GROMACS .gro file of C-alpha atoms in nm:
model
  404
    1MET     CA    1  -0.124   4.025  -6.916
    2ASN     CA    2   0.078   3.858  -7.192
    3ALA     CA    3   0.450   3.820  -7.127
    4ARG     CA    4   0.517   3.770  -7.499
    5ASN     CA    5   0.364   4.107  -7.581
    6ILE     CA    6   0.574   4.273  -7.312
    7LEU     CA    7   0.887   4.110  -7.453
    8THR     CA    8   0.797   4.218  -7.806
    9VAL     CA    9   0.750   4.578  -7.696
   10PHE     CA   10   1.072   4.562  -7.497
   11VAL     CA   11   1.281   4.433  -7.789
   12LYS     CA   12   1.130   4.685  -8.031
   13GLU     CA   13   1.183   4.982  -7.799
   14LEU     CA   14   1.530   4.866  -7.700
   15ARG     CA   15   1.632   4.848  -8.065
   16ASP     CA   16   1.505   5.202  -8.122
   17THR     CA   17   1.677   5.328  -7.807
   18LEU     CA   18   2.014   5.188  -7.911
   19ARG     CA   19   1.987   5.394  -8.230
   20ASP     CA   20   1.964   5.715  -8.025
   21ARG     CA   21   2.304   5.884  -7.995
   22ARG     CA   22   2.207   6.067  -7.675
   23ALA     CA   23   2.101   5.743  -7.506
   24ILE     CA   24   2.426   5.571  -7.605
   25ILE     CA   25   2.631   5.858  -7.464
   26SER     CA   26   2.441   5.864  -7.134
   27MET     CA   27   2.436   5.483  -7.098
   28PHE     CA   28   2.790   5.389  -7.198
   29LEU     CA   29   3.023   5.681  -7.269
   30VAL     CA   30   2.959   5.904  -6.967
   31PRO     CA   31   2.972   5.634  -6.693
   32THR     CA   32   3.276   5.469  -6.851
   33LEU     CA   33   3.485   5.785  -6.882
   34LEU     CA   34   3.362   5.972  -6.574
   35MET     CA   35   3.574   5.799  -6.308
   36PRO     CA   36   3.904   5.793  -6.505
   37LEU     CA   37   3.863   6.160  -6.590
   38LEU     CA   38   3.775   6.253  -6.232
   39THR     CA   39   4.055   6.043  -6.083
   40PHE     CA   40   4.348   6.082  -6.320
   41GLY     CA   41   4.246   6.410  -6.479
   42PHE     CA   42   4.189   6.588  -6.151
   43ALA     CA   43   4.499   6.428  -5.996
   44ALA     CA   44   4.718   6.526  -6.292
   45VAL     CA   45   4.598   6.887  -6.286
   46SER     CA   46   4.635   6.910  -5.907
   47ILE     CA   47   4.985   6.761  -5.907
   48LYS     CA   48   5.092   6.992  -6.187
   49MET     CA   49   4.959   7.300  -6.005
   50VAL     CA   50   5.117   7.199  -5.673
   51LYS     CA   51   5.454   7.129  -5.837
   52LYS     CA   52   5.443   7.459  -6.021
   53ALA     CA   53   5.359   7.644  -5.701
   54GLY     CA   54   5.626   7.452  -5.510
   55ARG     CA   55   5.898   7.547  -5.761
   56GLU     CA   56   5.818   7.916  -5.721
   57ILE     CA   57   6.012   8.089  -5.443
   58PRO     CA   58   5.748   8.301  -5.265
   59THR     CA   59   5.809   8.669  -5.200
   60VAL     CA   60   5.799   8.774  -4.835
   61MET     CA   61   5.828   9.116  -4.675
   62ILE     CA   62   5.979   9.181  -4.331
   63ILE     CA   63   5.812   9.461  -4.136
   64GLY     CA   64   6.027   9.614  -3.863
   65GLY     CA   65   6.306   9.430  -3.686
   66GLU     CA   66   6.581   9.676  -3.774
   67ASP     CA   67   6.693   9.667  -3.411
   68SER     CA   68   6.666   9.285  -3.398
   69PRO     CA   69   6.918   9.146  -3.649
   70ALA     CA   70   6.913   8.791  -3.513
   71ILE     CA   71   6.556   8.708  -3.608
   72ARG     CA   72   6.584   8.898  -3.935
   73GLN     CA   73   6.889   8.693  -4.030
   74ALA     CA   74   6.707   8.371  -3.941
   75ILE     CA   75   6.434   8.465  -4.190
   76GLU     CA   76   6.660   8.613  -4.459
   77LYS     CA   77   6.890   8.310  -4.478
   78GLN     CA   78   6.594   8.082  -4.549
   79PRO     CA   79   6.652   7.965  -4.912
   80ASP     CA   80   6.282   7.896  -4.974
   81LEU     CA   81   6.190   8.262  -4.928
   82LYS     CA   82   6.263   8.571  -5.136
   83ILE     CA   83   6.280   8.881  -4.918
   84VAL     CA   84   6.156   9.203  -5.081
   85PRO     CA   85   6.201   9.562  -4.955
   86PHE     CA   86   5.946   9.705  -4.716
   87SER     CA   87   5.640   9.881  -4.857
   88ALA     CA   88   5.352  10.035  -4.664
   89ASP     CA   89   5.089   9.874  -4.890
   90TYR     CA   90   5.190   9.517  -4.801
   91ALA     CA   91   4.830   9.419  -4.715
   92GLU     CA   92   4.704   9.529  -5.056
   93GLN     CA   93   4.992   9.350  -5.229
   94ILE     CA   94   4.909   9.028  -5.046
   95SER     CA   95   4.539   9.052  -5.135
   96GLN     CA   96   4.633   9.113  -5.501
   97LYS     CA   97   4.876   8.815  -5.492
   98LYS     CA   98   5.176   9.035  -5.577
   99LEU     CA   99   5.322   8.949  -5.237
  100ARG     CA  100   5.276   8.608  -5.077
  101ALA     CA  101   5.318   8.694  -4.708
  102ALA     CA  102   5.462   8.946  -4.464
  103VAL     CA  103   5.605   8.905  -4.116
  104GLU     CA  104   5.597   9.184  -3.857
  105ILE     CA  105   5.869   9.190  -3.590
  106PRO     CA  106   5.789   9.407  -3.286
  107PRO     CA  107   6.037   9.676  -3.174
  108GLU     CA  108   6.335   9.565  -2.962
  109PHE     CA  109   6.245   9.201  -3.015
  110ASP     CA  110   6.595   9.060  -2.953
  111LYS     CA  111   6.633   9.272  -2.638
  112ALA     CA  112   6.299   9.150  -2.506
  113LEU     CA  113   6.407   8.789  -2.558
  114ARG     CA  114   6.731   8.848  -2.370
  115ASN     CA  115   6.533   8.994  -2.079
  116GLY     CA  116   6.288   8.703  -2.080
  117VAL     CA  117   5.995   8.915  -2.199
  118ARG     CA  118   5.748   8.735  -2.423
  119ARG     CA  119   5.665   8.903  -2.756
  120SER     CA  120   5.445   8.808  -3.051
  121VAL     CA  121   5.547   8.792  -3.417
  122LYS     CA  122   5.261   8.850  -3.660
  123ILE     CA  123   5.236   8.687  -4.004
  124TYR     CA  124   5.012   8.844  -4.270
  125THR     CA  125   4.880   8.594  -4.521
  126HIS     CA  126   4.611   8.530  -4.783
  127ASP     CA  127   4.392   8.247  -4.651
  128GLY     CA  128   4.290   7.998  -4.918
  129GLU     CA  129   4.565   8.099  -5.164
  130MET     CA  130   4.807   7.810  -5.221
  131ARG     CA  131   5.132   8.004  -5.276
  132SER     CA  132   5.058   8.228  -4.981
  133GLY     CA  133   5.002   7.914  -4.776
  134PHE     CA  134   5.344   7.780  -4.880
  135ALA     CA  135   5.511   8.107  -4.776
  136THR     CA  136   5.323   8.114  -4.446
  137GLY     CA  137   5.418   7.755  -4.371
  138THR     CA  138   5.786   7.827  -4.439
  139LEU     CA  139   5.774   8.134  -4.214
  140GLU     CA  140   5.605   7.943  -3.933
  141ARG     CA  141   5.859   7.660  -3.959
  142THR     CA  142   6.149   7.908  -3.956
  143LEU     CA  143   6.012   8.090  -3.651
  144ARG     CA  144   5.951   7.761  -3.467
  145GLU     CA  145   6.309   7.654  -3.529
  146TYR     CA  146   6.436   7.994  -3.412
  147SER     CA  147   6.220   7.972  -3.099
  148LYS     CA  148   6.347   7.620  -3.030
  149ALA     CA  149   6.708   7.737  -3.068
  150ILE     CA  150   6.651   8.013  -2.812
  151VAL     CA  151   6.497   7.766  -2.566
  152LEU     CA  152   6.796   7.532  -2.607
  153GLU     CA  153   7.034   7.821  -2.543
  154ARG     CA  154   6.850   7.907  -2.221
  155LEU     CA  155   6.850   7.546  -2.104
  156THR     CA  156   7.220   7.511  -2.178
  157ALA     CA  157   7.297   7.834  -1.992
  158ALA     CA  158   7.106   7.702  -1.691
  159ASN     CA  159   7.281   7.359  -1.709
  160LEU     CA  160   6.949   7.186  -1.772
  161PRO     CA  161   6.886   6.892  -2.009
  162ALA     CA  162   6.756   6.975  -2.356
  163ASP     CA  163   6.459   6.737  -2.323
  164LEU     CA  164   6.329   6.913  -2.014
  165ILE     CA  165   6.053   7.089  -2.205
  166THR     CA  166   5.955   6.775  -2.403
  167PRO     CA  167   5.931   6.492  -2.147
  168PHE     CA  168   5.752   6.258  -2.389
  169ASP     CA  169   5.668   6.213  -2.758
  170THR     CA  170   5.325   6.156  -2.909
  171ARG     CA  171   5.283   5.913  -3.198
  172ARG     CA  172   4.968   5.836  -3.392
  173GLN     CA  173   4.897   5.489  -3.529
  174ASN     CA  174   4.594   5.382  -3.730
  175VAL     CA  175   4.425   5.064  -3.605
  176ALA     CA  176   4.127   5.069  -3.841
  177PRO     CA  177   4.136   4.814  -4.126
  178PRO     CA  178   4.190   4.948  -4.479
  179GLU     CA  179   3.826   4.892  -4.578
  180LYS     CA  180   3.708   5.110  -4.287
  181VAL     CA  181   3.946   5.385  -4.394
  182GLY     CA  182   3.834   5.347  -4.754
  183GLY     CA  183   3.470   5.351  -4.650
  184ASN     CA  184   3.516   5.682  -4.471
  185SER     CA  185   3.712   5.822  -4.766
  186PHE     CA  186   3.498   5.699  -5.055
  187GLY     CA  187   3.173   5.596  -4.884
  188GLY     CA  188   3.003   5.924  -4.968
  189MET     CA  189   3.140   5.957  -5.320
  190ILE     CA  190   3.052   5.610  -5.455
  191PRO     CA  191   2.675   5.618  -5.380
  192TYR     CA  192   2.659   5.982  -5.491
  193ILE     CA  193   2.799   5.895  -5.834
  194LEU     CA  194   2.587   5.579  -5.866
  195ILE     CA  195   2.265   5.761  -5.775
  196ILE     CA  196   2.329   6.044  -6.022
  197LEU     CA  197   2.422   5.805  -6.304
  198CYS     CA  198   2.126   5.580  -6.222
  199PHE     CA  199   1.900   5.881  -6.276
  200THR     CA  200   2.070   6.024  -6.586
  201GLY     CA  201   2.093   5.680  -6.745
  202ALA     CA  202   1.714   5.648  -6.732
  203MET     CA  203   1.638   6.010  -6.822
  204TYR     CA  204   1.693   6.019  -7.198
  205PRO     CA  205   1.528   5.682  -7.278
  206ALA     CA  206   1.228   5.775  -7.060
  207ILE     CA  207   1.184   6.105  -7.244
  208ASP     CA  208   1.231   5.946  -7.586
  209LEU     CA  209   0.983   5.663  -7.523
  210THR     CA  210   0.707   5.898  -7.406
  211ALA     CA  211   0.735   6.261  -7.517
  212GLY     CA  212   0.956   6.159  -7.808
  213GLU     CA  213   0.687   5.923  -7.936
  214LYS     CA  214   0.432   6.205  -7.916
  215GLU     CA  215   0.658   6.444  -8.104
  216ARG     CA  216   0.725   6.190  -8.381
  217GLY     CA  217   0.355   6.102  -8.405
  218THR     CA  218   0.415   5.732  -8.341
  219MET     CA  219   0.233   5.707  -8.007
  220GLU     CA  220  -0.102   5.649  -8.178
  221THR     CA  221   0.045   5.366  -8.387
  222ILE     CA  222   0.180   5.191  -8.080
  223LEU     CA  223  -0.152   5.227  -7.897
  224CYS     CA  224  -0.331   5.060  -8.189
  225SER     CA  225  -0.122   4.744  -8.147
  226PRO     CA  226  -0.282   4.428  -8.001
  227ALA     CA  227  -0.086   4.475  -7.676
  228ALA     CA  228  -0.273   4.611  -7.377
  229ARG     CA  229  -0.184   4.948  -7.228
  230SER     CA  230  -0.027   4.784  -6.924
  231GLU     CA  231   0.184   4.563  -7.150
  232LEU     CA  232   0.302   4.867  -7.347
  233VAL     CA  233   0.392   5.049  -7.027
  234LEU     CA  234   0.584   4.754  -6.886
  235GLY     CA  235   0.770   4.700  -7.213
  236LYS     CA  236   0.878   5.064  -7.226
  237PHE     CA  237   0.950   5.064  -6.854
  238LEU     CA  238   1.183   4.764  -6.884
  239VAL     CA  239   1.381   4.946  -7.153
  240VAL     CA  240   1.424   5.251  -6.930
  241LEU     CA  241   1.516   5.028  -6.636
  242ALA     CA  242   1.769   4.839  -6.847
  243ALA     CA  243   1.925   5.168  -6.956
  244SER     CA  244   1.955   5.284  -6.596
  245LEU     CA  245   2.108   4.957  -6.475
  246THR     CA  246   2.345   4.945  -6.773
  247THR     CA  247   2.469   5.291  -6.681
  248VAL     CA  248   2.528   5.182  -6.322
  249ALA     CA  249   2.704   4.862  -6.433
  250CYS     CA  250   2.937   5.056  -6.665
  251SER     CA  251   3.008   5.299  -6.384
  252VAL     CA  252   3.095   5.024  -6.136
  253ALA     CA  253   3.320   4.851  -6.391
  254SER     CA  254   3.490   5.182  -6.462
  255MET     CA  255   3.534   5.246  -6.088
  256GLY     CA  256   3.694   4.905  -6.041
  257LEU     CA  257   3.936   4.943  -6.331
  258THR     CA  258   4.021   5.298  -6.226
  259ALA     CA  259   4.087   5.192  -5.866
  260PHE     CA  260   4.305   4.903  -5.988
  261ALA     CA  261   4.506   5.131  -6.217
  262ALA     CA  262   4.536   5.400  -5.950
  263SER     CA  263   4.661   5.152  -5.689
  264HIS     CA  264   4.931   5.025  -5.926
  265TRP     CA  265   5.029   5.382  -6.008
  266LEU     CA  266   5.060   5.467  -5.639
  267ARG     CA  267   5.259   5.152  -5.571
  268GLY     CA  268   5.501   5.255  -5.841
  269THR     CA  269   5.551   5.596  -5.684
  270LEU     CA  270   5.618   5.462  -5.334
  271ASN     CA  271   5.933   5.288  -5.215
  272SER     CA  272   5.799   4.936  -5.178
  273VAL     CA  273   5.491   4.730  -5.246
  274ALA     CA  274   5.447   4.660  -4.876
  275THR     CA  275   5.453   5.029  -4.794
  276ALA     CA  276   5.208   5.102  -5.073
  277THR     CA  277   4.971   4.827  -4.968
  278ALA     CA  278   4.973   4.951  -4.610
  279SER     CA  279   4.903   5.307  -4.716
  280LEU     CA  280   4.625   5.246  -4.966
  281PRO     CA  281   4.266   5.244  -4.837
  282THR     CA  282   4.034   4.983  -4.981
  283VAL     CA  283   3.660   4.929  -4.996
  284SER     CA  284   3.453   4.625  -4.910
  285ILE     CA  285   3.365   4.431  -5.227
  286PRO     CA  286   3.058   4.265  -5.066
  287GLY     CA  287   2.957   4.613  -4.952
  288VAL     CA  288   2.976   4.751  -5.306
  289LEU     CA  289   2.769   4.455  -5.433
  290SER     CA  290   2.512   4.525  -5.162
  291VAL     CA  291   2.495   4.887  -5.278
  292LEU     CA  292   2.418   4.759  -5.629
  293LEU     CA  293   2.128   4.553  -5.492
  294LEU     CA  294   1.990   4.864  -5.323
  295VAL     CA  295   2.024   5.059  -5.646
  296LEU     CA  296   1.789   4.813  -5.821
  297PRO     CA  297   1.462   4.933  -5.656
  298LEU     CA  298   1.592   5.290  -5.682
  299ALA     CA  299   1.635   5.243  -6.057
  300VAL     CA  300   1.276   5.116  -6.074
  301LEU     CA  301   1.163   5.428  -5.888
  302PHE     CA  302   1.358   5.661  -6.119
  303ALA     CA  303   1.241   5.486  -6.436
  304ALA     CA  304   0.874   5.497  -6.337
  305LEU     CA  305   0.886   5.860  -6.220
  306LEU     CA  306   1.070   5.979  -6.530
  307MET     CA  307   0.822   5.804  -6.759
  308THR     CA  308   0.526   5.948  -6.569
  309ILE     CA  309   0.658   6.304  -6.576
  310SER     CA  310   0.773   6.286  -6.938
  311LEU     CA  311   0.433   6.155  -7.047
  312PHE     CA  312   0.275   6.490  -6.959
  313ALA     CA  313   0.499   6.671  -7.209
  314LYS     CA  314   0.403   6.726  -7.572
  315SER     CA  315   0.761   6.739  -7.703
  316TYR     CA  316   1.113   6.626  -7.621
  317LYS     CA  317   1.225   6.975  -7.515
  318GLU     CA  318   0.921   7.023  -7.294
  319ALA     CA  319   0.993   6.692  -7.123
  320GLN     CA  320   1.351   6.802  -7.058
  321THR     CA  321   1.212   7.116  -6.896
  322TYR     CA  322   0.996   6.905  -6.664
  323VAL     CA  323   1.267   6.652  -6.580
  324SER     CA  324   1.563   6.886  -6.522
  325PRO     CA  325   1.440   7.018  -6.183
  326LEU     CA  326   1.397   6.658  -6.072
  327LEU     CA  327   1.773   6.610  -6.107
  328ILE     CA  328   1.829   6.878  -5.843
  329ILE     CA  329   1.582   6.701  -5.612
  330VAL     CA  330   1.785   6.382  -5.658
  331ILE     CA  331   2.121   6.552  -5.599
  332LEU     CA  332   2.023   6.727  -5.274
  333PRO     CA  333   1.966   6.416  -5.056
  334ALA     CA  334   2.269   6.248  -5.212
  335VAL     CA  335   2.481   6.547  -5.110
  336GLY     CA  336   2.315   6.556  -4.767
  337ALA     CA  337   2.449   6.209  -4.693
  338VAL     CA  338   2.806   6.338  -4.732
  339LEU     CA  339   2.761   6.619  -4.479
  340PRO     CA  340   2.935   6.563  -4.142
  341GLY     CA  341   2.711   6.461  -3.857
  342VAL     CA  342   2.437   6.308  -4.075
  343GLU     CA  343   2.398   5.951  -3.951
  344LEU     CA  344   2.156   5.674  -4.045
  345THR     CA  345   1.847   5.662  -3.821
  346THR     CA  346   1.510   5.492  -3.841
  347THR     CA  347   1.345   5.812  -3.963
  348LEU     CA  348   1.609   5.879  -4.229
  349SER     CA  349   1.581   5.516  -4.341
  350LEU     CA  350   1.238   5.601  -4.482
  351ILE     CA  351   1.352   5.900  -4.691
  352PRO     CA  352   1.418   5.787  -5.049
  353ILE     CA  353   1.763   5.846  -5.200
  354LEU     CA  354   1.899   5.981  -4.871
  355ASN     CA  355   1.851   5.642  -4.703
  356ILE     CA  356   2.044   5.458  -4.975
  357ALA     CA  357   2.322   5.715  -4.975
  358LEU     CA  358   2.359   5.689  -4.596
  359VAL     CA  359   2.356   5.312  -4.572
  360SER     CA  360   2.595   5.286  -4.866
  361LYS     CA  361   2.863   5.455  -4.657
  362GLU     CA  362   2.826   5.178  -4.399
  363LEU     CA  363   2.823   4.904  -4.663
  364VAL     CA  364   3.133   5.029  -4.843
  365ALA     CA  365   3.314   5.038  -4.507
  366GLY     CA  366   3.226   4.672  -4.446
  367SER     CA  367   2.947   4.729  -4.192
  368PHE     CA  368   2.609   4.563  -4.255
  369PRO     CA  369   2.330   4.705  -4.033
  370LEU     CA  370   2.063   4.443  -4.098
  371LEU     CA  371   1.756   4.621  -3.961
  372PRO     CA  372   1.817   4.952  -4.145
  373LEU     CA  373   1.906   4.755  -4.458
  374ALA     CA  374   1.576   4.566  -4.451
  375LEU     CA  375   1.381   4.884  -4.378
  376ILE     CA  376   1.551   5.075  -4.660
  377PHE     CA  377   1.508   4.796  -4.913
  378LEU     CA  378   1.139   4.742  -4.832
  379SER     CA  379   1.055   5.113  -4.826
  380THR     CA  380   1.236   5.176  -5.156
  381CYS     CA  381   1.054   4.880  -5.313
  382ALA     CA  382   0.724   5.025  -5.190
  383TYR     CA  383   0.805   5.366  -5.341
  384ALA     CA  384   0.908   5.199  -5.666
  385ALA     CA  385   0.587   4.993  -5.683
  386ALA     CA  386   0.378   5.305  -5.621
  387ALA     CA  387   0.564   5.495  -5.893
  388LEU     CA  388   0.520   5.209  -6.140
  389ALA     CA  389   0.148   5.187  -6.060
  390LEU     CA  390   0.122   5.562  -6.120
  391ALA     CA  391   0.296   5.525  -6.456
  392VAL     CA  392   0.050   5.253  -6.564
  393ARG     CA  393  -0.242   5.469  -6.452
  394MET     CA  394  -0.116   5.771  -6.648
  395PHE     CA  395  -0.081   5.560  -6.964
  396ASN     CA  396  -0.446   5.462  -6.928
  397ARG     CA  397  -0.560   5.825  -6.928
  398GLU     CA  398  -0.643   5.956  -7.274
  399ASP     CA  399  -0.625   6.320  -7.158
  400VAL     CA  400  -0.260   6.267  -7.061
  401ILE     CA  401  -0.146   6.075  -7.367
  402PHE     CA  402  -0.324   6.301  -7.617
  403ARG     CA  403  -0.281   6.626  -7.426
  404ALA     CA  404  -0.305   6.916  -7.670
   0.00000   0.00000   0.00000
């Protein structure tokens, strides 16, 4: 095997790939813009929607309570609620989002409270609807305050201290370091994005260098060159691998710049830098670099598989038809790693894609499980070597290359 021939094929194919607009978009444009758009675009839209919903005074209907003016007044004087007249179709209005919530007061509610009889107040809401949630939250807060006021009145009447019913307070304090918090928050998202971009970055060059060559009629010319079949395969494979790794590198750089910009933006919105620093989760930089090392054999696996599958196609469109279902197969284990309760085990360490996604959560959080890491790296390298050997074998089969 001649290294010079491999390098010649690599340079030639790389030059042709960089002329392909689709490859440029998938390698540079998509990974560079994906994280800023997801972070700032989604945040801007979410903040705008929440602010708009927060400015709207939700409409609320009171059902019953004509004989209980005290609780009605407590609800009606709430400035964050707009009380509308009673209508029998309140449930339909709530489901159609014409009414945000309704509160039902049982008969003789005030009298029951004076006699010490416990009654229930029912709130009708639209679960999952944001404005209905705001109205429900305001109603619940108002009713809690009213209930607390009644309890204080009873304690005062009985000459008992006000803190009798609350003998102690409960406070929650986080003791986990910021990188652990960040690992739990972003540990599933970072490997998911890297795995998807690692695959899509290799997809278009792999199709173009195999099925695309067939469609253009240049495959025969390349096969007539002095380079051996294995040298041609390795040259093309290195181009696909370089495209995949370039996509991942652009994505990581974009993630870093986006996180840096987002942290400064959050610091500007909070009262002080110290408060902002304490509230912002971080990720382990060595952990992210370790994830990149694990992505390397995965990129080899993706590049070899994509070339092998695309080689069976006679045209670019046919290759896309073959490769597209493979993207779903890649996404499923990456999503499975994000599901609650899925933890890294010895068995799962041998499942490609899923193993890297699971261990990446630990790495990003600053934890380095050495035995699973070694097992995952070696198994992924073995899968990648098998896929590359399969690609070389397929290129040596005339019935595959010249399939009619």
